JSON list of C-alpha atoms in Angstrom, two decimals:
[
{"chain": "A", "resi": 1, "resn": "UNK", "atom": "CA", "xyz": [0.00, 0.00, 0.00]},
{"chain": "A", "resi": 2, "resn": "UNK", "atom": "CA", "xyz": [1.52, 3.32, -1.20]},
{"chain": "A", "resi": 3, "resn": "UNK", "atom": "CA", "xyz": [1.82, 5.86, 1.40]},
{"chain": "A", "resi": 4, "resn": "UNK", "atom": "CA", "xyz": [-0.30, 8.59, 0.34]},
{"chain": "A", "resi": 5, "resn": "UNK", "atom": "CA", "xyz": [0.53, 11.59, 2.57]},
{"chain": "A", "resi": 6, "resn": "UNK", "atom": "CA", "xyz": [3.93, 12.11, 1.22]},
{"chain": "A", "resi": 7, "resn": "UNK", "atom": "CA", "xyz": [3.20, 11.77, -2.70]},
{"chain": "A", "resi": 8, "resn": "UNK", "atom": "CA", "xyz": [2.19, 15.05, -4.84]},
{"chain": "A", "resi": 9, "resn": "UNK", "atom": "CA", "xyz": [-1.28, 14.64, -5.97]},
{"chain": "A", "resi": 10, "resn": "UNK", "atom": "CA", "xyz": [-5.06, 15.48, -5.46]},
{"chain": "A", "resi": 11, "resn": "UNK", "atom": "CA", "xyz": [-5.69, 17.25, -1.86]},
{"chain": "A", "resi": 12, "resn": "UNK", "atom": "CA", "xyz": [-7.91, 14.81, 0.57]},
{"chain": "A", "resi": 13, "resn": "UNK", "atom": "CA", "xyz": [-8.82, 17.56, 2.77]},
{"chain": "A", "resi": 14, "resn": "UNK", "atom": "CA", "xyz": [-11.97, 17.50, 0.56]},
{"chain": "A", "resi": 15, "resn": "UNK", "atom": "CA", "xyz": [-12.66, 13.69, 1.33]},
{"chain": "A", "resi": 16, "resn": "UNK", "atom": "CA", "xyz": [-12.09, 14.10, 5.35]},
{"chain": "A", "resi": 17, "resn": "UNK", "atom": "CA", "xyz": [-14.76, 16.98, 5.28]},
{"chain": "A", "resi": 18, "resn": "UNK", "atom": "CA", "xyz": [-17.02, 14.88, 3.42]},
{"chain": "A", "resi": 19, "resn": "UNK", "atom": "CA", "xyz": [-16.55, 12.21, 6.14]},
{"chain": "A", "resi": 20, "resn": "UNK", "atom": "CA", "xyz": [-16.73, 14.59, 8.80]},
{"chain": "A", "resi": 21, "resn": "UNK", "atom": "CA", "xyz": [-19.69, 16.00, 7.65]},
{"chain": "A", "resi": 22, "resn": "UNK", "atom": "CA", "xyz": [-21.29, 12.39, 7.33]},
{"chain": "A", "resi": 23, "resn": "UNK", "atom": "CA", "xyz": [-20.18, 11.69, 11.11]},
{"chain": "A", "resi": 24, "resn": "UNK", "atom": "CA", "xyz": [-21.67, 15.01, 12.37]},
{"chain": "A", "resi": 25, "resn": "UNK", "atom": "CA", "xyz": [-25.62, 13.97, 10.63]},
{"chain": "A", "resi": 26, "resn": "UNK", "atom": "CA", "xyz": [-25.48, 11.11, 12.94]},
{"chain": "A", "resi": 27, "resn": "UNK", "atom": "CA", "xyz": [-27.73, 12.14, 15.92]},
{"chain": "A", "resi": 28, "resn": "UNK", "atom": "CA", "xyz": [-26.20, 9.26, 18.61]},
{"chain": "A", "resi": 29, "resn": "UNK", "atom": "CA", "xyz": [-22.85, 11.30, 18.42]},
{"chain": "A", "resi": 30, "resn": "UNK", "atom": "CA", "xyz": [-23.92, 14.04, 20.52]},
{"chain": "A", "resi": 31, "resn": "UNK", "atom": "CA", "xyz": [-20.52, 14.33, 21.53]},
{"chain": "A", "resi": 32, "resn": "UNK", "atom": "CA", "xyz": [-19.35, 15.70, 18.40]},
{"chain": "A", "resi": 33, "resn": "UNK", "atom": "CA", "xyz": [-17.13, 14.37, 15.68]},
{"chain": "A", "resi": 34, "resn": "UNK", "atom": "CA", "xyz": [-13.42, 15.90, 16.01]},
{"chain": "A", "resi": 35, "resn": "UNK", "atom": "CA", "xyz": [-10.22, 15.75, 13.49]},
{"chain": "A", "resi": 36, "resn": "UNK", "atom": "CA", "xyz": [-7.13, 14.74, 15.08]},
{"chain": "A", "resi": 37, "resn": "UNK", "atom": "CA", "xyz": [-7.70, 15.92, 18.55]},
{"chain": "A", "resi": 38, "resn": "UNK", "atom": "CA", "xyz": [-9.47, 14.65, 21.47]},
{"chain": "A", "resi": 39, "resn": "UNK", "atom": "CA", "xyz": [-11.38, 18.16, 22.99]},
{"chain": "A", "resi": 40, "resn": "UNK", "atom": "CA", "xyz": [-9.92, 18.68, 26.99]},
{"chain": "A", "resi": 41, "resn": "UNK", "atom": "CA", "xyz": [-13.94, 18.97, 27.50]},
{"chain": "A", "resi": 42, "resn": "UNK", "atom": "CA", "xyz": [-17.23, 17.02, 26.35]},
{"chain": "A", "resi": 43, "resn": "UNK", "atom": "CA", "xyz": [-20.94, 16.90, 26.74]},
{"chain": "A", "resi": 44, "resn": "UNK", "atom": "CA", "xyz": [-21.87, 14.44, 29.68]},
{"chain": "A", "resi": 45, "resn": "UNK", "atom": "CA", "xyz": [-24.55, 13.72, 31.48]},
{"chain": "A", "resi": 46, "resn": "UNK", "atom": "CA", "xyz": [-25.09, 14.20, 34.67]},
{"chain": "A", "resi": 47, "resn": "UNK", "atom": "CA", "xyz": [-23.61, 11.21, 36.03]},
{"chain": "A", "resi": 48, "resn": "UNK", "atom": "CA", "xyz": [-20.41, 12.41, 34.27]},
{"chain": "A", "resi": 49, "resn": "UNK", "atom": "CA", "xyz": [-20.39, 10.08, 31.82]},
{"chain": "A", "resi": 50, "resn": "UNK", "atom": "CA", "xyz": [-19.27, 11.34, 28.11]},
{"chain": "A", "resi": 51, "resn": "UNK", "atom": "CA", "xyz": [-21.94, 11.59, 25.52]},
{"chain": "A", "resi": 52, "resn": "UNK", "atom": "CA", "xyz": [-20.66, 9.33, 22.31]},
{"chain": "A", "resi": 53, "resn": "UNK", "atom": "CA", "xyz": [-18.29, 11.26, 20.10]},
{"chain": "A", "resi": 54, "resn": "UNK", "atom": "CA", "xyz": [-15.85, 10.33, 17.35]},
{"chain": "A", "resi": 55, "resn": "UNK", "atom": "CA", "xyz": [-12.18, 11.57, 16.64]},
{"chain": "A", "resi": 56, "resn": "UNK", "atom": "CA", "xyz": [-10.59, 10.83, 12.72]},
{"chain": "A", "resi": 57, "resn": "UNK", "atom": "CA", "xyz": [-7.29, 9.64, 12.61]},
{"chain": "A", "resi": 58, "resn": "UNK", "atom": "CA", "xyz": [-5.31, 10.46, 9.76]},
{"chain": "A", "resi": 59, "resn": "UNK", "atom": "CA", "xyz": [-3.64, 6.97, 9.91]},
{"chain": "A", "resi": 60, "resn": "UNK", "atom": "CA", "xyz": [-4.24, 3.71, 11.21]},
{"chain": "A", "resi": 61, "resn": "UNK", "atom": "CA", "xyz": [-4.73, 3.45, 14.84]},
{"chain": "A", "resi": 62, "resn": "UNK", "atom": "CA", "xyz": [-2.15, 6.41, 15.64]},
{"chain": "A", "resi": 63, "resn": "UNK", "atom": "CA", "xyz": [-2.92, 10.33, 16.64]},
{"chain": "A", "resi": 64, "resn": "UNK", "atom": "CA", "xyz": [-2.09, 12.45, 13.75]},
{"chain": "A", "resi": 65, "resn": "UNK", "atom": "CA", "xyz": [-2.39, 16.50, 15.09]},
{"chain": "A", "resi": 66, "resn": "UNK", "atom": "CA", "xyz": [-5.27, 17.92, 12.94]},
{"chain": "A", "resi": 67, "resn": "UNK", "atom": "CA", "xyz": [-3.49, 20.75, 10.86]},
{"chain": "A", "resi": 68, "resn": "UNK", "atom": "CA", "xyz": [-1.75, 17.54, 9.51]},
{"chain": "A", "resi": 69, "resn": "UNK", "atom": "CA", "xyz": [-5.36, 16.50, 7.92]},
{"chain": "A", "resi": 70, "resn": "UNK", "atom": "CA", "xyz": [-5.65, 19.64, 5.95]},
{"chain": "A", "resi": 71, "resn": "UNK", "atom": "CA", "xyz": [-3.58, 19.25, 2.96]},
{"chain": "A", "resi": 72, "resn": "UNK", "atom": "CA", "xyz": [-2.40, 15.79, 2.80]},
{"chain": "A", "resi": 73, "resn": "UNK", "atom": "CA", "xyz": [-2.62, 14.94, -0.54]},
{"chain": "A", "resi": 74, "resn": "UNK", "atom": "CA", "xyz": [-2.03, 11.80, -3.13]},
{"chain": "A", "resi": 75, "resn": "UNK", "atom": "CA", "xyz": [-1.71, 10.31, -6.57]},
{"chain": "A", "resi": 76, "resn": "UNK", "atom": "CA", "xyz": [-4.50, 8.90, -8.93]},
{"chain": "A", "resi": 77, "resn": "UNK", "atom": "CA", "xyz": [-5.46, 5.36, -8.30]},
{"chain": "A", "resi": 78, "resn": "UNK", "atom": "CA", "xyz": [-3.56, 5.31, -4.67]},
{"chain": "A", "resi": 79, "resn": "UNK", "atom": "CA", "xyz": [-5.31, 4.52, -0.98]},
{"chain": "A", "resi": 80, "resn": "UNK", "atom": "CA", "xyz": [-4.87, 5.49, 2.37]},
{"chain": "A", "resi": 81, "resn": "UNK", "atom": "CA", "xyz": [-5.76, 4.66, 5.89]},
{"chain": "A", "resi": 82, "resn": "UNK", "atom": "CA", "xyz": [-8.15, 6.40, 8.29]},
{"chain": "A", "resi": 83, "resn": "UNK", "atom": "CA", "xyz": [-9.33, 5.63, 11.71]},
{"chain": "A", "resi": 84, "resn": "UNK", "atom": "CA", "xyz": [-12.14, 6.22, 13.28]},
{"chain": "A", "resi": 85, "resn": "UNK", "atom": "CA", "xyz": [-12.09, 6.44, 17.28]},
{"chain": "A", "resi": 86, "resn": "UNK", "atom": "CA", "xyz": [-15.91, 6.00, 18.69]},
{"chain": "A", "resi": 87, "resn": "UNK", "atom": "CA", "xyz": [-16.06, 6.56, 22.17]},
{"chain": "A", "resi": 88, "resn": "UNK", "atom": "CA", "xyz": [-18.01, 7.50, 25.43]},
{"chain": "A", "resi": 89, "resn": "UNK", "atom": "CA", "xyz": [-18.81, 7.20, 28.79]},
{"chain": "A", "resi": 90, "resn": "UNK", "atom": "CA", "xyz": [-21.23, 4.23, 29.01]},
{"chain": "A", "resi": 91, "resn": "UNK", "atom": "CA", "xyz": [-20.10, 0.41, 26.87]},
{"chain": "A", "resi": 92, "resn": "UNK", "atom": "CA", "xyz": [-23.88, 0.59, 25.45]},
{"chain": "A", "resi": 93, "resn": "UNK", "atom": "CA", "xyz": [-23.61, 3.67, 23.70]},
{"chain": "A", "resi": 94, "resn": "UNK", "atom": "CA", "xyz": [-20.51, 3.32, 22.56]},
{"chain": "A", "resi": 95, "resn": "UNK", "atom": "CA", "xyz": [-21.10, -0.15, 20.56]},
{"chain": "A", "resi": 96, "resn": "UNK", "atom": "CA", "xyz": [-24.20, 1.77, 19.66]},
{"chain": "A", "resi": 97, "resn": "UNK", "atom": "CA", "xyz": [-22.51, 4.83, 18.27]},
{"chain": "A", "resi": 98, "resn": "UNK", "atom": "CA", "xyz": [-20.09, 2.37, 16.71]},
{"chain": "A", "resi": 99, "resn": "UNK", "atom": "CA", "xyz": [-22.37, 0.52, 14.93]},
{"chain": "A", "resi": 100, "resn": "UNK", "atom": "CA", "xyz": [-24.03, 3.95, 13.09]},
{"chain": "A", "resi": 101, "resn": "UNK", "atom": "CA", "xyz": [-20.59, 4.91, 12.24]},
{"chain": "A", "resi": 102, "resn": "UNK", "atom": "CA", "xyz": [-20.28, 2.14, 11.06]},
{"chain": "A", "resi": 103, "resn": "UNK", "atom": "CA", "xyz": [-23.49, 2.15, 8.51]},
{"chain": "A", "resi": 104, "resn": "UNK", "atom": "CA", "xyz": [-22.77, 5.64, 7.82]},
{"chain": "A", "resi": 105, "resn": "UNK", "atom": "CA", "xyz": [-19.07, 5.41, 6.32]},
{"chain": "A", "resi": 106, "resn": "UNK", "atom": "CA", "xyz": [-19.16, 1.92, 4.41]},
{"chain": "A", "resi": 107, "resn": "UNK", "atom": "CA", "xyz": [-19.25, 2.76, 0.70]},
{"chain": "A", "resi": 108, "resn": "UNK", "atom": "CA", "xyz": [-19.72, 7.00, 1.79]},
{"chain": "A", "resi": 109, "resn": "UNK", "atom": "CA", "xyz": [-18.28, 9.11, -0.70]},
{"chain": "A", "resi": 110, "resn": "UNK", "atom": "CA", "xyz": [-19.61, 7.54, -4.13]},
{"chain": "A", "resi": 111, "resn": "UNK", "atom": "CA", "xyz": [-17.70, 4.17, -2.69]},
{"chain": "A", "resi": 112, "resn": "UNK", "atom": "CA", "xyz": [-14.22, 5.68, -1.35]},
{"chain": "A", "resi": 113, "resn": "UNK", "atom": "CA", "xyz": [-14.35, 4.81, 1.94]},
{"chain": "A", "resi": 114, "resn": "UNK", "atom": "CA", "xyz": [-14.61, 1.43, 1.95]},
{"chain": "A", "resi": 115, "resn": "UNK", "atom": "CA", "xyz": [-14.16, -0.49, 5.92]},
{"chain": "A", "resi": 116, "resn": "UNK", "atom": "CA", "xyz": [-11.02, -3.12, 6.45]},
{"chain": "A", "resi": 117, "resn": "UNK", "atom": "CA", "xyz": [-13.36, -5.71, 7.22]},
{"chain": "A", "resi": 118, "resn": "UNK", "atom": "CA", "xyz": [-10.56, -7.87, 9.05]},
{"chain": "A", "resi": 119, "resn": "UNK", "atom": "CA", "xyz": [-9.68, -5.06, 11.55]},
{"chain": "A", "resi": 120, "resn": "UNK", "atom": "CA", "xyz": [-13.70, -4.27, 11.80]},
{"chain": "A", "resi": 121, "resn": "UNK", "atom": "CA", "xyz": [-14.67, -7.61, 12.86]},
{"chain": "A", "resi": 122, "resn": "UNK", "atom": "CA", "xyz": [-11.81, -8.11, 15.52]},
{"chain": "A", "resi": 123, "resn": "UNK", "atom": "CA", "xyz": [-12.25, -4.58, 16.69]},
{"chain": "A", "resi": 124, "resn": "UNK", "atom": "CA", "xyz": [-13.03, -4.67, 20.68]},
{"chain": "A", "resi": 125, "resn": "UNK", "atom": "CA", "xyz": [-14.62, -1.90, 22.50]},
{"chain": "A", "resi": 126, "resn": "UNK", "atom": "CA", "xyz": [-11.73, -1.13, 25.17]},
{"chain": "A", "resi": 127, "resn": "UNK", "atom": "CA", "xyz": [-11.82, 0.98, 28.68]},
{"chain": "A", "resi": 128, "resn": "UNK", "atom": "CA", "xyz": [-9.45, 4.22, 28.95]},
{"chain": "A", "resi": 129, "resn": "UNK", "atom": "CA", "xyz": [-7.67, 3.46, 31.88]},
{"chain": "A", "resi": 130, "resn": "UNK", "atom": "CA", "xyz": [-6.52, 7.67, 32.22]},
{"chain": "A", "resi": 131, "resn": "UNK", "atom": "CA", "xyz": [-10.57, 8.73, 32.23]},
{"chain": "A", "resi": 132, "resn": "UNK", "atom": "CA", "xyz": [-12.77, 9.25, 35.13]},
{"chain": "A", "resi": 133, "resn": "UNK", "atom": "CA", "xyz": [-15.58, 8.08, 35.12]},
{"chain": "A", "resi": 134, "resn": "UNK", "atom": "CA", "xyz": [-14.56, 5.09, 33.09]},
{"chain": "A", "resi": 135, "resn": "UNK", "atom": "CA", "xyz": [-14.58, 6.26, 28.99]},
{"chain": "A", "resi": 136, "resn": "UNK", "atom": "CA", "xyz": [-15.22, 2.91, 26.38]},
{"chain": "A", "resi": 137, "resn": "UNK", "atom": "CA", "xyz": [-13.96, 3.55, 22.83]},
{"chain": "A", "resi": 138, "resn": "UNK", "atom": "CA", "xyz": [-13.65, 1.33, 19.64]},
{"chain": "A", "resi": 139, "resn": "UNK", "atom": "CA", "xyz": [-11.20, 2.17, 16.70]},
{"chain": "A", "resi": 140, "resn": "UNK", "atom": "CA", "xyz": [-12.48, 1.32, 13.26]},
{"chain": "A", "resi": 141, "resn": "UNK", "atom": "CA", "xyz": [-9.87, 1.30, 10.82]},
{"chain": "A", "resi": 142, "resn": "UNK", "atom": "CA", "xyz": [-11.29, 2.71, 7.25]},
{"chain": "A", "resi": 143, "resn": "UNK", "atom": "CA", "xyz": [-9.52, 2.92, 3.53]},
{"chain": "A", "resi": 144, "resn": "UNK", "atom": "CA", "xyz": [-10.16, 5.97, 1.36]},
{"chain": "A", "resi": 145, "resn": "UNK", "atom": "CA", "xyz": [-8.99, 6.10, -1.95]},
{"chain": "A", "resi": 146, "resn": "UNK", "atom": "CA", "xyz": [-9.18, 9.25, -4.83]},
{"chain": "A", "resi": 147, "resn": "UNK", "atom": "CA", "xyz": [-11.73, 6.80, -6.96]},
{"chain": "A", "resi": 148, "resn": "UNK", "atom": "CA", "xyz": [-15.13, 4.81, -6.66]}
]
């Protein structure tokens, strides 16, 4: 797989709005969708507990600062990696917030974001062991390329 953030080509900042702005129709993420950043604060309720919110990696599985989103680009014909990090304060919302990310990304952008299915399926919902009151997330490990 080429790596397409350090090849001249088409910008993707387009394609990462377009999947942010697919994230943010989803009513269950009242937490809000975020690029490359995980806010300090979040809506909770009032047992403290995080609303469900999702953060896009630009990369597989690793935090990539957002003003690195904006302006990656690549060549025709090549793929990259995204993640998706769904997360929240209570295991039931999270799977459930997972789940509509899930629906909502598969095939989005006239079939450019297309879910590695492998990663998807052994994908566990895991406890932050740094957050009070406990925080459950679930990566989800996408592949966008510049053509359906």
């Amino acid at each position: 797989m080429t790596d397409w953030y350090h090849h001249p080509g088409p910008d993707v900042t387009a394609h990462y709005q377009g999947i942010a702005a697919l994230l943010r129709a989803l009513p269950g993420l009242r937490g809000g969708v975020h690029v490359g950043n995980v806010p300090a604060t979040l809506p909770q309720d009032t047992a403290g507990r995080v609303y469900p919110y999702a953060v896009i990696w630009a990369g597989i599985l690793s935090p990539v600062p957002d003003d690195d989103v904006s302006g990656r680009i690549y060549q025709a014909g090549q793929t990259g990696e995204f993640t998706v990090t769904v997360a929240s304060g209570d295991w039931t919302w999270t799977t459930g917030a997972a789940r509509d990310v899930k629906h909502a990304l598969t095939d989005a952008l006239d079939g450019r974001v297309k879910p590695q299915r492998l990663q998807q399926s052994i994908a566990q919902v895991m406890t932050d062991p740094a957050e009070r009151p406990a925080r459950y997330y679930i990566p989800l490990t996408w592949t966008l390329t510049d053509h359906a």
